[in-house]
Coordinates of C-alpha atoms in Angstrom, one line a residue:
X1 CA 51.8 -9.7 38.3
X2 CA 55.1 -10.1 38.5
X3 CA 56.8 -12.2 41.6
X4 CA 60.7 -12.7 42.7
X5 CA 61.5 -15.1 45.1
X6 CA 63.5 -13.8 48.1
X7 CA 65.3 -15.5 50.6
X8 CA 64.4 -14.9 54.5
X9 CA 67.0 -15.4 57.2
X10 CA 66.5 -15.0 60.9
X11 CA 69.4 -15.5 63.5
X12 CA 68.1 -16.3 67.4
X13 CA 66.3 -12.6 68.3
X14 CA 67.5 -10.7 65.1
X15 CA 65.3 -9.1 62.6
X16 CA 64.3 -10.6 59.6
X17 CA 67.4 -10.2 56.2
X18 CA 65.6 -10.6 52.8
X19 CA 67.9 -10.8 49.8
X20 CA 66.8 -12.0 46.3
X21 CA 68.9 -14.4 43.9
X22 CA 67.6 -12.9 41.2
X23 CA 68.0 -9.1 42.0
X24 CA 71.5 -8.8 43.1
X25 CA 72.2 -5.7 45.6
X26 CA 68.7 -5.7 46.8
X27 CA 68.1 -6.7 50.2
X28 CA 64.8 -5.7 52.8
X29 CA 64.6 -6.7 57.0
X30 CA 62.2 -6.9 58.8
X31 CA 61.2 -7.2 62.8
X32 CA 58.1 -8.7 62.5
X33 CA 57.0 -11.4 60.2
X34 CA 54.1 -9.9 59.4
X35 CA 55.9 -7.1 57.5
X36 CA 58.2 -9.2 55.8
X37 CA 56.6 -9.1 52.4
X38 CA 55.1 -5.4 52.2
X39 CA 59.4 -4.8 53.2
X40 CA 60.6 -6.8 50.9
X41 CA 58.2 -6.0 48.2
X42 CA 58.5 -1.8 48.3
X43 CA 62.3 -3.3 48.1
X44 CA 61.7 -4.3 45.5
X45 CA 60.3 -1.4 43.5
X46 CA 62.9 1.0 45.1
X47 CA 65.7 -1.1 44.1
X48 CA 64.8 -1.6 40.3
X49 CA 62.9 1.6 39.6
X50 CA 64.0 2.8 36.3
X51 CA 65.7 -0.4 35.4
X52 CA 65.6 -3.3 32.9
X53 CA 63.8 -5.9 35.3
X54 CA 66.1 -8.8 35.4
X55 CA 64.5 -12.1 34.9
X56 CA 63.0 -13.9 38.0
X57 CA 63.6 -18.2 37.5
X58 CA 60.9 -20.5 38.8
X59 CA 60.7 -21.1 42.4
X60 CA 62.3 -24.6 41.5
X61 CA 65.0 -22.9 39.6
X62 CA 65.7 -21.2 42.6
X63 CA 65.4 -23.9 45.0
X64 CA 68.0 -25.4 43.2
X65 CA 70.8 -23.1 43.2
X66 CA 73.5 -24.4 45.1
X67 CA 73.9 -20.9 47.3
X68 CA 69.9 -20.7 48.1
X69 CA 70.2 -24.1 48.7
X70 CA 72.9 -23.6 51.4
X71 CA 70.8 -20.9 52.8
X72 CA 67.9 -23.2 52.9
X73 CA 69.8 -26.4 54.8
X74 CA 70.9 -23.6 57.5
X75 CA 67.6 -22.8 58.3
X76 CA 66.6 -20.0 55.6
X77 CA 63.1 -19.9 53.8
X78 CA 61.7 -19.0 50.3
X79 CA 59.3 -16.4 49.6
X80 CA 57.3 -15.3 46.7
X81 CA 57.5 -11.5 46.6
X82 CA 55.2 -9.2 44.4
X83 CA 56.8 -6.4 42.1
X84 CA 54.9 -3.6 41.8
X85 CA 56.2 -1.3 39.6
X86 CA 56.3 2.3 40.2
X87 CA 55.8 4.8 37.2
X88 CA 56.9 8.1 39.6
X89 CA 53.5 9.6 38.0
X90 CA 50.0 10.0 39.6
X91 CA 46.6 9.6 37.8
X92 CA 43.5 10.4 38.8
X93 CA 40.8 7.5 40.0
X94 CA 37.1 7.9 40.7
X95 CA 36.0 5.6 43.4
X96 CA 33.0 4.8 45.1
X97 CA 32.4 3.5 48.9
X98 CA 30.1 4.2 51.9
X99 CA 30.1 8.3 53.1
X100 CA 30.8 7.0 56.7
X101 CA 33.9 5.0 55.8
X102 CA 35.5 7.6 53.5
X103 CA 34.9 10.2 56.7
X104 CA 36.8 7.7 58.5
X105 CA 39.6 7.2 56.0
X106 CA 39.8 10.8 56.0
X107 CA 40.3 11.3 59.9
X108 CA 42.3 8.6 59.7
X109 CA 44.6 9.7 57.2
X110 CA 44.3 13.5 58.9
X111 CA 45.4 12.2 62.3
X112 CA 48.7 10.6 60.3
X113 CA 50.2 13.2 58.4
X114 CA 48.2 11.8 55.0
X115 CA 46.3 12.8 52.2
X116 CA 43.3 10.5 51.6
X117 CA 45.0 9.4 48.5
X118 CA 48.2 8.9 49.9
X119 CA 46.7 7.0 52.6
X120 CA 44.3 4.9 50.0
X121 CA 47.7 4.0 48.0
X122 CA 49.7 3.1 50.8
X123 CA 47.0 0.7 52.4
X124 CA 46.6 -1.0 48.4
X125 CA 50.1 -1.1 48.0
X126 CA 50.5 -3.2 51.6
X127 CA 47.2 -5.5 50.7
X128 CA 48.9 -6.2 47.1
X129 CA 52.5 -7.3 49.2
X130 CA 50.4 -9.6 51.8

């Protein structure tokens, strides 16, 4: 898999910023830590979908960059983003799993507005970016 590295800033009560050295123009927030890196990563895809990927340096090659390193000394922090890239076409997967969870993956996903696939893709997706 491929990762970036993304720089997190967080001023007082403000959200979460996310913007990544190595992908200029993309940028993610987020209000809770804990969706920092699902945000960042579907950033990610969004941003370069249907583009060259531009290469991502080391996390030491980033580290040392004079303007990350700025952003560190004020209080910024690094983090190791996945890139899951999107093709924009669906395929067809057979899976297998307990008859009482898949009813409950389907009310689930009935009760939100989702398919069962939708919902299986979305939840994979978020596990893959935590």
């Amino acid at each position: 898999m491929h990762y970036y590295i993304a720089v997190v800033h967080q001023e007082g009560d403000s959200a979460f910023g996310v913007h990544f050295p190595d992908v200029p123009g993309c940028f993610s927030a987020a209000d809770d830590m804990n969706d920092l890196l699902a945000n960042a990563s579907e950033a990610l895809a969004l941003h370069l979908e249907g583009e060259d990927l531009p290469e991502a340096r080391s996390l030491d090659a980033v580290r040392a960059d004079s303007d990350v390193a700025r952003d560190l000394a004020e209080g910024a922090f690094l983090l190791a983003v996945p890139f899951i890239q999107l093709s924009g076409r669906t395929t067809k997967a057979n899976i297998t799993m307990d008859a009482g969870l898949l009813s409950a993956v389907d009310q689930y996903a009935k009760a939100h507005g989702l398919t069962r696939s939708a919902f299986l893709a979305d939840l994979a997706r978020r596990e893959i970016a935590s």
